[in-house]
Amino acid sequence: MSTTLLMVSDHVVALLSGVAWFAAGVTLALRRVRTALAALVAAVLVTLVRMVTVALLAGRGWWFVQEKVLLGLPLLGAAATGAVLLAGPRLLAARRGRGDGGSAAGVVAVLTAAYAALAGFVVTFVGGYPLTPSTALITIALVCAAALLTARVVATPAGSAAEAGVAQVPEGRREIPRRRFVAWTGGAVVATAAGAGTGLSLLPTPSTALGGGPGLSSPATVSLAGLRFSGSPAPGGAVRRHVLTAKKATVRLPSGREIDAWTYNGEVPGPAITAVQGDLIEVRLRNADIEDGVTLHWHGYDVPCGDDGAPGVTQMAVGPGADFVYRFRADQAGTYWYHTHHASHVGVHKGLYGTLVVRPRDGTGAGDQSPAQRMDLTLPVHTFEGSVVIAGRDGRTVHDASPGEPVRLRLINTDSVPHRIVLAGTPFRVAAVDGRDLNGPGEVADVSLHLAAGGRCDLVFVMPYTLVALVVDDERDGGLLLRPHADAGDARVEDTSGLPELDLLGYGAPAAVPFDARKADRHFTMVLDRGVAMVDGRPAYAQTVNGRGHPSIPDQLVAEDDIVRFTVVNRSLETHPWHLHGHAVLILSRDGTPATGSPLWVDTFDVRPGETWEVAFRAANPGIWMNHCHNLPHAHQGMMLRLRYDGVTTPFGGSHGASPGHGATT
Ligand code: C2O
Ligand code: CU
């Protein structure tokens, strides 16, 4: 059974147990003996089933059950036991014709079990992992308060003392003071627990997570503003200059459809930036009329931190009329992309993105000039108003390719959700993932590829004498068609929806990796979920990391040259494409199963619901780096934190998303 199915079953069972306990409580209050007894038995059974689902889920990782094991179940268990002991005997007696089965205490106890069941369910959704003492105290206080209130309602005027059932008290007169006493002490206990819980929640939390490594060593010495590129191209390399002007524009797609886009230079995607390894890339970003401000982030490219384009961290956002110059050397070959990082859930979606492709320098240094006879297509996939647009074209695009010609398709997912990619009509290899070449990629056919939001893959093959189709999300009318000759027709694309997914963790040949991930200097666990948390100073139903939202998630502290390990756990029911700036991470395992194929270096990996990923990297690029979910609305809803090198500070505020600086410049 998949972890997701277990999580969902547990939610369902938890909900059912709440319903059953409520049903038992209400029917008992109404003295429906048979129904109450049946509901009570059902409630007990569902509660036992709940223990089983939690135990099964615990097998998938402590993160999935912590709050259930430490709070939800003990609370429910205690209340349920009390309920059975107080209500059970009378109900049984009533079935045998003695009494009416009810007592105030019994009703209160059964309803308290219902509150406990409900509370456990709510804590899972609102608080999640990790369970804090404050959440525990407040929850217990709320359940007790509900129980006291119920006692008041159930045991008031209408009922005589005997009916109120505060059991074997012989005279009604002694009843009142005793009830008062219970109410007062109960109230005091509840108030204390609630107060303590609230107090604890207000305590300042550590702003930095150390991951088991040493704390801040030195007084901060390096400012991010100084971590800019200042060198020149490699010998023989060129300087590639671009000016990108962010502006609103109406863009006409090939189908004739017009979209109101936010663009770089009036185009979507923005101008393609290409270079040969060793070239210097210099891009002047101008902002014409994007009021919110813009930046350029070089997704997957390990630029110096000051050129990373994270507003409020590595620079101020570039407001209308302002500009900013990015410079870096194109040392990494491969397929990358750029996009705004300011309010990116809006900006990227509306079109503020483009491609960055760096070709390896061959012996002649000719790089991108030489392969004239090879077809090399860069294909950013973006969804505008519901339709998939590939490299700026909607509908189906047809290319002519000569049989025997080597073809490389560079797919880039610029959306916030994954795409399913199928290459039909030819065997192919996945030559590179996230810009980095795979080792010994074997030929595959009739498989689909899962392309994470922000991720890339390069597919290579030799053009056959027959049609080849690139199919995105099994959409047979769109995509790309490569024809070996003009009269090859426009054949119907086969149905690709049943093709199995190629698991990249087992693809290609193993090879040595540059460090031993088992000897990590720091280890950070990020549990991804939804919950109530502060996001940018406001309470929200947030996308959380370890129960918190940006910018209240502690920074992860690393020192230069540390081997850093991440455990990323997805407790939610949505996919989270995890993305660290400035570094590629090596995939170690998924759900405890080690990666066995080519070393897989990625900058974005999809953590699907219920999954646990282990990745590692060497901290070799000093700075303060955003570390976030690349489902950009999720990042905006809190799922974003910083990885900070010891000794580095930022003069830009430190909280991602600071408002535009007008007149900001190089
Ligand atoms: Cu492509 Cu921080 O993002
Ligand atoms: Cu996400």
PDB file of C-alpha atoms in Angstrom, residues 88-337:
ATOM      1  CA  GLY A  88     -20.898   1.022  28.813  1.00  0.00           C
ATOM      2  CA  PRO A  89     -22.232  -0.648  31.993  1.00  0.00           C
ATOM      3  CA  ARG A  90     -25.400   1.452  32.113  1.00  0.00           C
ATOM      4  CA  LEU A  91     -26.129   0.873  28.451  1.00  0.00           C
ATOM      5  CA  LEU A  92     -25.712  -2.858  28.913  1.00  0.00           C
ATOM      6  CA  ALA A  93     -27.918  -2.757  31.979  1.00  0.00           C
ATOM      7  CA  ALA A  94     -30.554  -0.786  30.088  1.00  0.00           C
ATOM      8  CA  ARG A  95     -30.563  -3.372  27.334  1.00  0.00           C
ATOM      9  CA  ARG A  96     -31.412  -5.925  29.967  1.00  0.00           C
ATOM     10  CA  GLY A  97     -34.255  -3.682  31.067  1.00  0.00           C
ATOM     11  CA  ARG A  98     -32.629  -1.933  33.983  1.00  0.00           C
ATOM     12  CA  GLY A  99     -32.586   1.880  33.883  1.00  0.00           C
ATOM     13  CA  ASP A 100     -32.676   4.157  30.846  1.00  0.00           C
ATOM     14  CA  GLY A 101     -29.006   3.644  30.032  1.00  0.00           C
ATOM     15  CA  GLY A 102     -27.990   7.232  30.361  1.00  0.00           C
ATOM     16  CA  SER A 103     -26.127   9.312  32.846  1.00  0.00           C
ATOM     17  CA  ALA A 104     -24.766  12.813  32.543  1.00  0.00           C
ATOM     18  CA  ALA A 105     -21.279  11.541  33.235  1.00  0.00           C
ATOM     19  CA  GLY A 106     -21.625   8.930  30.524  1.00  0.00           C
ATOM     20  CA  VAL A 107     -22.856  11.443  27.969  1.00  0.00           C
ATOM     21  CA  VAL A 108     -20.067  13.856  28.854  1.00  0.00           C
ATOM     22  CA  ALA A 109     -17.445  11.127  28.652  1.00  0.00           C
ATOM     23  CA  VAL A 110     -18.620   9.863  25.269  1.00  0.00           C
ATOM     24  CA  LEU A 111     -18.813  13.357  23.826  1.00  0.00           C
ATOM     25  CA  THR A 112     -15.359  14.072  25.224  1.00  0.00           C
ATOM     26  CA  ALA A 113     -14.070  11.100  23.258  1.00  0.00           C
ATOM     27  CA  ALA A 114     -15.672  12.689  20.211  1.00  0.00           C
ATOM     28  CA  TYR A 115     -13.922  15.994  20.920  1.00  0.00           C
ATOM     29  CA  ALA A 116     -10.639  14.162  21.369  1.00  0.00           C
ATOM     30  CA  ALA A 117     -11.086  12.370  18.035  1.00  0.00           C
ATOM     31  CA  LEU A 118     -11.929  15.629  16.334  1.00  0.00           C
ATOM     32  CA  ALA A 119      -9.018  17.415  17.998  1.00  0.00           C
ATOM     33  CA  GLY A 120      -6.556  14.791  16.798  1.00  0.00           C
ATOM     34  CA  PHE A 121      -7.881  15.151  13.269  1.00  0.00           C
ATOM     35  CA  VAL A 122      -7.643  18.937  13.370  1.00  0.00           C
ATOM     36  CA  VAL A 123      -4.122  18.905  14.835  1.00  0.00           C
ATOM     37  CA  THR A 124      -2.956  16.761  11.932  1.00  0.00           C
ATOM     38  CA  PHE A 125      -4.246  19.309   9.451  1.00  0.00           C
ATOM     39  CA  VAL A 126      -3.487  22.490  11.310  1.00  0.00           C
ATOM     40  CA  GLY A 127      -0.280  21.749  13.170  1.00  0.00           C
ATOM     41  CA  GLY A 128       1.292  18.679  11.608  1.00  0.00           C
ATOM     42  CA  TYR A 129       4.948  17.908  12.144  1.00  0.00           C
ATOM     43  CA  PRO A 130       6.673  18.555  14.446  1.00  0.00           C
ATOM     44  CA  LEU A 131       4.205  18.528  17.302  1.00  0.00           C
ATOM     45  CA  THR A 132       5.060  21.394  19.628  1.00  0.00           C
ATOM     46  CA  PRO A 133       4.386  21.422  23.378  1.00  0.00           C
ATOM     47  CA  SER A 134       2.336  24.523  22.751  1.00  0.00           C
ATOM     48  CA  THR A 135       0.033  22.765  20.265  1.00  0.00           C
ATOM     49  CA  ALA A 136      -0.287  19.812  22.640  1.00  0.00           C
ATOM     50  CA  LEU A 137      -1.206  21.998  25.622  1.00  0.00           C
ATOM     51  CA  ILE A 138      -3.684  24.105  23.696  1.00  0.00           C
ATOM     52  CA  THR A 139      -5.327  21.009  22.228  1.00  0.00           C
ATOM     53  CA  ILE A 140      -5.678  19.352  25.618  1.00  0.00           C
ATOM     54  CA  ALA A 141      -7.048  22.580  27.067  1.00  0.00           C
ATOM     55  CA  LEU A 142      -9.614  22.864  24.287  1.00  0.00           C
ATOM     56  CA  VAL A 143     -10.792  19.286  24.693  1.00  0.00           C
ATOM     57  CA  CYS A 144     -11.089  19.725  28.480  1.00  0.00           C
ATOM     58  CA  ALA A 145     -12.900  23.018  28.040  1.00  0.00           C
ATOM     59  CA  ALA A 146     -15.350  21.395  25.658  1.00  0.00           C
ATOM     60  CA  ALA A 147     -15.877  18.595  28.167  1.00  0.00           C
ATOM     61  CA  LEU A 148     -16.577  21.074  30.983  1.00  0.00           C
ATOM     62  CA  LEU A 149     -18.998  23.041  28.846  1.00  0.00           C
ATOM     63  CA  THR A 150     -20.751  19.855  27.870  1.00  0.00           C
ATOM     64  CA  ALA A 151     -20.998  18.875  31.533  1.00  0.00           C
ATOM     65  CA  ARG A 152     -22.613  22.203  32.272  1.00  0.00           C
ATOM     66  CA  VAL A 153     -25.156  21.843  29.515  1.00  0.00           C
ATOM     67  CA  VAL A 154     -25.945  18.196  30.184  1.00  0.00           C
ATOM     68  CA  ALA A 155     -26.192  18.538  33.945  1.00  0.00           C
ATOM     69  CA  THR A 156     -28.217  21.731  34.252  1.00  0.00           C
ATOM     70  CA  PRO A 157     -31.680  22.532  35.533  1.00  0.00           C
ATOM     71  CA  ALA A 158     -33.846  20.045  33.691  1.00  0.00           C
ATOM     72  CA  GLY A 159     -32.010  17.142  35.215  1.00  0.00           C
ATOM     73  CA  SER A 160     -32.379  16.230  38.831  1.00  0.00           C
ATOM     74  CA  ALA A 161     -29.249  15.458  40.746  1.00  0.00           C
ATOM     75  CA  ALA A 162     -29.828  11.773  40.263  1.00  0.00           C
ATOM     76  CA  GLU A 163     -30.281  12.197  36.555  1.00  0.00           C
ATOM     77  CA  ALA A 164     -27.219  14.377  36.422  1.00  0.00           C
ATOM     78  CA  GLY A 165     -25.697  11.121  37.457  1.00  0.00           C
ATOM     79  CA  VAL A 166     -22.810  12.461  39.403  1.00  0.00           C
ATOM     80  CA  ALA A 167     -23.342   9.024  40.569  1.00  0.00           C
ATOM     81  CA  GLN A 168     -23.984   7.752  43.957  1.00  0.00           C
ATOM     82  CA  VAL A 169     -24.389  11.038  45.772  1.00  0.00           C
ATOM     83  CA  PRO A 170     -27.396  10.415  47.945  1.00  0.00           C
ATOM     84  CA  GLU A 171     -28.724  13.915  48.421  1.00  0.00           C
ATOM     85  CA  GLY A 172     -29.133  16.647  45.861  1.00  0.00           C
ATOM     86  CA  ARG A 173     -27.979  19.225  48.358  1.00  0.00           C
ATOM     87  CA  ARG A 174     -24.406  18.001  48.434  1.00  0.00           C
ATOM     88  CA  GLU A 175     -24.468  17.915  44.671  1.00  0.00           C
ATOM     89  CA  ILE A 176     -24.218  21.604  43.950  1.00  0.00           C
ATOM     90  CA  PRO A 177     -20.982  22.459  45.846  1.00  0.00           C
ATOM     91  CA  ARG A 178     -19.319  19.372  44.471  1.00  0.00           C
ATOM     92  CA  ARG A 179     -20.208  20.289  40.933  1.00  0.00           C
ATOM     93  CA  ARG A 180     -18.942  23.787  41.498  1.00  0.00           C
ATOM     94  CA  PHE A 181     -15.718  22.401  42.831  1.00  0.00           C
ATOM     95  CA  VAL A 182     -15.245  20.248  39.734  1.00  0.00           C
ATOM     96  CA  ALA A 183     -16.081  23.173  37.476  1.00  0.00           C
ATOM     97  CA  TRP A 184     -13.677  25.514  39.204  1.00  0.00           C
ATOM     98  CA  THR A 185     -10.745  23.138  39.334  1.00  0.00           C
ATOM     99  CA  GLY A 186     -11.423  21.986  35.794  1.00  0.00           C
ATOM    100  CA  GLY A 187     -11.621  25.564  34.631  1.00  0.00           C
ATOM    101  CA  ALA A 188      -8.389  26.423  36.378  1.00  0.00           C
ATOM    102  CA  VAL A 189      -6.579  23.480  34.843  1.00  0.00           C
ATOM    103  CA  VAL A 190      -7.884  24.357  31.382  1.00  0.00           C
ATOM    104  CA  ALA A 191      -6.913  27.992  31.743  1.00  0.00           C
ATOM    105  CA  THR A 192      -3.435  27.089  32.924  1.00  0.00           C
ATOM    106  CA  ALA A 193      -2.863  24.656  30.065  1.00  0.00           C
ATOM    107  CA  ALA A 194      -4.200  27.105  27.497  1.00  0.00           C
ATOM    108  CA  GLY A 195      -2.134  29.936  28.956  1.00  0.00           C
ATOM    109  CA  ALA A 196       1.025  27.880  29.064  1.00  0.00           C
ATOM    110  CA  GLY A 197       0.444  26.658  25.508  1.00  0.00           C
ATOM    111  CA  THR A 198      -0.144  30.146  24.213  1.00  0.00           C
ATOM    112  CA  GLY A 199       2.859  31.450  26.120  1.00  0.00           C
ATOM    113  CA  LEU A 200       5.082  28.753  24.687  1.00  0.00           C
ATOM    114  CA  SER A 201       3.904  29.534  21.185  1.00  0.00           C
ATOM    115  CA  LEU A 202       5.030  33.118  21.641  1.00  0.00           C
ATOM    116  CA  LEU A 203       8.543  32.227  22.732  1.00  0.00           C
ATOM    117  CA  PRO A 204      11.111  33.197  20.140  1.00  0.00           C
ATOM    118  CA  THR A 205      12.255  30.217  18.127  1.00  0.00           C
ATOM    119  CA  PRO A 206      15.806  29.664  16.952  1.00  0.00           C
ATOM    120  CA  SER A 207      16.427  31.531  13.730  1.00  0.00           C
ATOM    121  CA  THR A 208      19.032  29.060  12.581  1.00  0.00           C
ATOM    122  CA  ALA A 209      19.118  25.297  12.252  1.00  0.00           C
ATOM    123  CA  LEU A 210      22.567  23.800  12.584  1.00  0.00           C
ATOM    124  CA  GLY A 211      21.871  20.341  11.214  1.00  0.00           C
ATOM    125  CA  GLY A 212      24.165  18.772  13.783  1.00  0.00           C
ATOM    126  CA  GLY A 213      27.125  20.956  12.856  1.00  0.00           C
ATOM    127  CA  PRO A 214      28.785  23.764  14.780  1.00  0.00           C
ATOM    128  CA  GLY A 215      27.042  27.104  15.257  1.00  0.00           C
ATOM    129  CA  LEU A 216      28.029  30.468  13.878  1.00  0.00           C
ATOM    130  CA  SER A 217      31.753  30.660  14.267  1.00  0.00           C
ATOM    131  CA  SER A 218      32.890  34.046  13.198  1.00  0.00           C
ATOM    132  CA  PRO A 219      31.392  37.466  13.258  1.00  0.00           C
ATOM    133  CA  ALA A 220      29.928  37.950   9.815  1.00  0.00           C
ATOM    134  CA  THR A 221      32.658  38.898   7.454  1.00  0.00           C
ATOM    135  CA  VAL A 222      31.392  38.711   3.892  1.00  0.00           C
ATOM    136  CA  SER A 223      28.528  40.744   2.532  1.00  0.00           C
ATOM    137  CA  LEU A 224      26.503  39.241  -0.242  1.00  0.00           C
ATOM    138  CA  ALA A 225      26.821  42.493  -2.101  1.00  0.00           C
ATOM    139  CA  GLY A 226      30.473  41.579  -2.555  1.00  0.00           C
ATOM    140  CA  LEU A 227      29.808  38.064  -3.807  1.00  0.00           C
ATOM    141  CA  ARG A 228      29.596  39.208  -7.410  1.00  0.00           C
ATOM    142  CA  PHE A 229      31.435  37.895 -10.404  1.00  0.00           C
ATOM    143  CA  SER A 230      34.383  40.054 -11.321  1.00  0.00           C
ATOM    144  CA  GLY A 231      36.481  37.890 -13.632  1.00  0.00           C
ATOM    145  CA  SER A 232      36.716  37.601 -17.398  1.00  0.00           C
ATOM    146  CA  PRO A 233      35.854  34.875 -19.883  1.00  0.00           C
ATOM    147  CA  ALA A 234      38.043  31.800 -20.047  1.00  0.00           C
ATOM    148  CA  PRO A 235      40.821  32.024 -22.660  1.00  0.00           C
ATOM    149  CA  GLY A 236      39.182  32.003 -26.072  1.00  0.00           C
ATOM    150  CA  GLY A 237      35.761  32.707 -24.584  1.00  0.00           C
ATOM    151  CA  ALA A 238      33.487  35.510 -25.702  1.00  0.00           C
ATOM    152  CA  VAL A 239      31.438  38.049 -23.820  1.00  0.00           C
ATOM    153  CA  ARG A 240      27.745  37.576 -24.472  1.00  0.00           C
ATOM    154  CA  ARG A 241      25.832  40.747 -23.766  1.00  0.00           C
ATOM    155  CA  HIS A 242      22.081  41.056 -23.542  1.00  0.00           C
ATOM    156  CA  VAL A 243      19.615  43.660 -22.441  1.00  0.00           C
ATOM    157  CA  LEU A 244      16.360  42.261 -21.105  1.00  0.00           C
ATOM    158  CA  THR A 245      13.542  44.692 -20.544  1.00  0.00           C
ATOM    159  CA  ALA A 246      10.696  43.449 -18.422  1.00  0.00           C
ATOM    160  CA  LYS A 247       7.424  44.770 -19.746  1.00  0.00           C
ATOM    161  CA  LYS A 248       3.806  43.991 -20.215  1.00  0.00           C
ATOM    162  CA  ALA A 249       2.846  43.003 -23.730  1.00  0.00           C
ATOM    163  CA  THR A 250       0.081  41.346 -25.662  1.00  0.00           C
ATOM    164  CA  VAL A 251       1.608  38.306 -27.259  1.00  0.00           C
ATOM    165  CA  ARG A 252       0.052  36.585 -30.248  1.00  0.00           C
ATOM    166  CA  LEU A 253       0.482  32.830 -30.302  1.00  0.00           C
ATOM    167  CA  PRO A 254       0.643  30.936 -33.628  1.00  0.00           C
ATOM    168  CA  SER A 255      -2.960  29.807 -33.184  1.00  0.00           C
ATOM    169  CA  GLY A 256      -3.960  33.456 -33.287  1.00  0.00           C
ATOM    170  CA  ARG A 257      -4.747  33.509 -29.623  1.00  0.00           C
ATOM    171  CA  GLU A 258      -3.614  36.621 -27.776  1.00  0.00           C
ATOM    172  CA  ILE A 259      -2.368  36.577 -24.221  1.00  0.00           C
ATOM    173  CA  ASP A 260      -1.760  39.427 -21.841  1.00  0.00           C
ATOM    174  CA  ALA A 261       1.746  38.573 -20.811  1.00  0.00           C
ATOM    175  CA  TRP A 262       4.548  39.913 -18.700  1.00  0.00           C
ATOM    176  CA  THR A 263       7.597  39.544 -20.878  1.00  0.00           C
ATOM    177  CA  TYR A 264      11.271  40.122 -21.309  1.00  0.00           C
ATOM    178  CA  ASN A 265      11.619  42.214 -24.492  1.00  0.00           C
ATOM    179  CA  GLY A 266       8.002  41.647 -25.458  1.00  0.00           C
ATOM    180  CA  GLU A 267       8.483  37.928 -26.133  1.00  0.00           C
ATOM    181  CA  VAL A 268       7.449  34.731 -24.402  1.00  0.00           C
ATOM    182  CA  PRO A 269       9.676  33.004 -23.690  1.00  0.00           C
ATOM    183  CA  GLY A 270      12.166  35.848 -23.319  1.00  0.00           C
ATOM    184  CA  PRO A 271      15.230  35.991 -25.581  1.00  0.00           C
ATOM    185  CA  ALA A 272      17.133  32.717 -25.673  1.00  0.00           C
ATOM    186  CA  ILE A 273      20.492  33.156 -24.009  1.00  0.00           C
ATOM    187  CA  THR A 274      23.139  30.832 -25.365  1.00  0.00           C
ATOM    188  CA  ALA A 275      26.825  30.574 -24.732  1.00  0.00           C
ATOM    189  CA  VAL A 276      29.769  28.269 -25.060  1.00  0.00           C
ATOM    190  CA  GLN A 277      31.367  26.987 -21.915  1.00  0.00           C
ATOM    191  CA  GLY A 278      33.827  29.578 -20.647  1.00  0.00           C
ATOM    192  CA  ASP A 279      32.044  32.583 -22.166  1.00  0.00           C
ATOM    193  CA  LEU A 280      31.084  35.492 -20.005  1.00  0.00           C
ATOM    194  CA  ILE A 281      27.394  36.261 -19.835  1.00  0.00           C
ATOM    195  CA  GLU A 282      26.417  39.817 -19.053  1.00  0.00           C
ATOM    196  CA  VAL A 283      22.760  40.695 -18.897  1.00  0.00           C
ATOM    197  CA  ARG A 284      21.380  44.093 -18.132  1.00  0.00           C
ATOM    198  CA  LEU A 285      17.895  43.778 -16.705  1.00  0.00           C
ATOM    199  CA  ARG A 286      15.627  46.778 -17.114  1.00  0.00           C
ATOM    200  CA  ASN A 287      12.133  47.116 -15.798  1.00  0.00           C
ATOM    201  CA  ALA A 288       9.765  49.101 -17.974  1.00  0.00           C
ATOM    202  CA  ASP A 289       6.424  48.711 -16.272  1.00  0.00           C
ATOM    203  CA  ILE A 290       6.190  45.753 -13.893  1.00  0.00           C
ATOM    204  CA  GLU A 291       5.111  47.670 -10.790  1.00  0.00           C
ATOM    205  CA  ASP A 292       5.853  44.801  -8.422  1.00  0.00           C
ATOM    206  CA  GLY A 293       9.459  44.700  -9.519  1.00  0.00           C
ATOM    207  CA  VAL A 294      11.446  41.941 -11.203  1.00  0.00           C
ATOM    208  CA  THR A 295      14.759  40.126 -11.030  1.00  0.00           C
ATOM    209  CA  LEU A 296      16.586  37.487 -13.028  1.00  0.00           C
ATOM    210  CA  HIS A 297      17.292  34.192 -11.378  1.00  0.00           C
ATOM    211  CA  TRP A 298      19.472  31.705 -13.238  1.00  0.00           C
ATOM    212  CA  HIS A 299      17.650  28.518 -12.413  1.00  0.00           C
ATOM    213  CA  GLY A 300      20.049  25.636 -11.858  1.00  0.00           C
ATOM    214  CA  TYR A 301      23.081  27.749 -12.684  1.00  0.00           C
ATOM    215  CA  ASP A 302      25.551  28.009  -9.839  1.00  0.00           C
ATOM    216  CA  VAL A 303      26.351  31.694 -10.251  1.00  0.00           C
ATOM    217  CA  PRO A 304      28.056  33.745  -7.522  1.00  0.00           C
ATOM    218  CA  CYS A 305      25.398  34.442  -4.918  1.00  0.00           C
ATOM    219  CA  GLY A 306      25.251  38.184  -5.588  1.00  0.00           C
ATOM    220  CA  ASP A 307      24.074  37.411  -9.144  1.00  0.00           C
ATOM    221  CA  ASP A 308      21.412  34.933  -8.066  1.00  0.00           C
ATOM    222  CA  GLY A 309      18.461  37.295  -8.365  1.00  0.00           C
ATOM    223  CA  ALA A 310      16.700  36.572  -5.071  1.00  0.00           C
ATOM    224  CA  PRO A 311      15.000  39.848  -4.102  1.00  0.00           C
ATOM    225  CA  GLY A 312      15.479  40.908  -0.508  1.00  0.00           C
ATOM    226  CA  VAL A 313      18.354  38.468  -0.145  1.00  0.00           C
ATOM    227  CA  THR A 314      20.864  38.925  -2.952  1.00  0.00           C
ATOM    228  CA  GLN A 315      19.550  42.240  -4.292  1.00  0.00           C
ATOM    229  CA  MET A 316      16.528  44.483  -4.111  1.00  0.00           C
ATOM    230  CA  ALA A 317      13.840  43.806  -6.670  1.00  0.00           C
ATOM    231  CA  VAL A 318      14.275  46.015  -9.727  1.00  0.00           C
ATOM    232  CA  GLY A 319      11.426  48.513  -9.817  1.00  0.00           C
ATOM    233  CA  PRO A 320      10.059  50.299 -12.883  1.00  0.00           C
ATOM    234  CA  GLY A 321      12.701  52.526 -14.379  1.00  0.00           C
ATOM    235  CA  ALA A 322      15.556  50.796 -12.589  1.00  0.00           C
ATOM    236  CA  ASP A 323      18.074  48.277 -13.841  1.00  0.00           C
ATOM    237  CA  PHE A 324      20.563  45.705 -12.624  1.00  0.00           C
ATOM    238  CA  VAL A 325      23.471  44.002 -14.368  1.00  0.00           C
ATOM    239  CA  TYR A 326      24.156  40.301 -13.918  1.00  0.00           C
ATOM    240  CA  ARG A 327      27.523  38.861 -14.855  1.00  0.00           C
ATOM    241  CA  PHE A 328      28.778  35.341 -14.557  1.00  0.00           C
ATOM    242  CA  ARG A 329      30.978  32.924 -16.412  1.00  0.00           C
ATOM    243  CA  ALA A 330      29.259  30.092 -18.218  1.00  0.00           C
ATOM    244  CA  ASP A 331      31.280  27.296 -16.689  1.00  0.00           C
ATOM    245  CA  GLN A 332      28.482  24.728 -16.637  1.00  0.00           C
ATOM    246  CA  ALA A 333      27.374  23.298 -19.964  1.00  0.00           C
ATOM    247  CA  GLY A 334      23.771  22.237 -20.317  1.00  0.00           C
ATOM    248  CA  THR A 335      20.144  23.278 -20.354  1.00  0.00           C
ATOM    249  CA  TYR A 336      18.985  25.889 -17.848  1.00  0.00           C
ATOM    250  CA  TRP A 337      16.519  28.712 -17.701  1.00  0.00           C
TER     251      TRP A 337
END
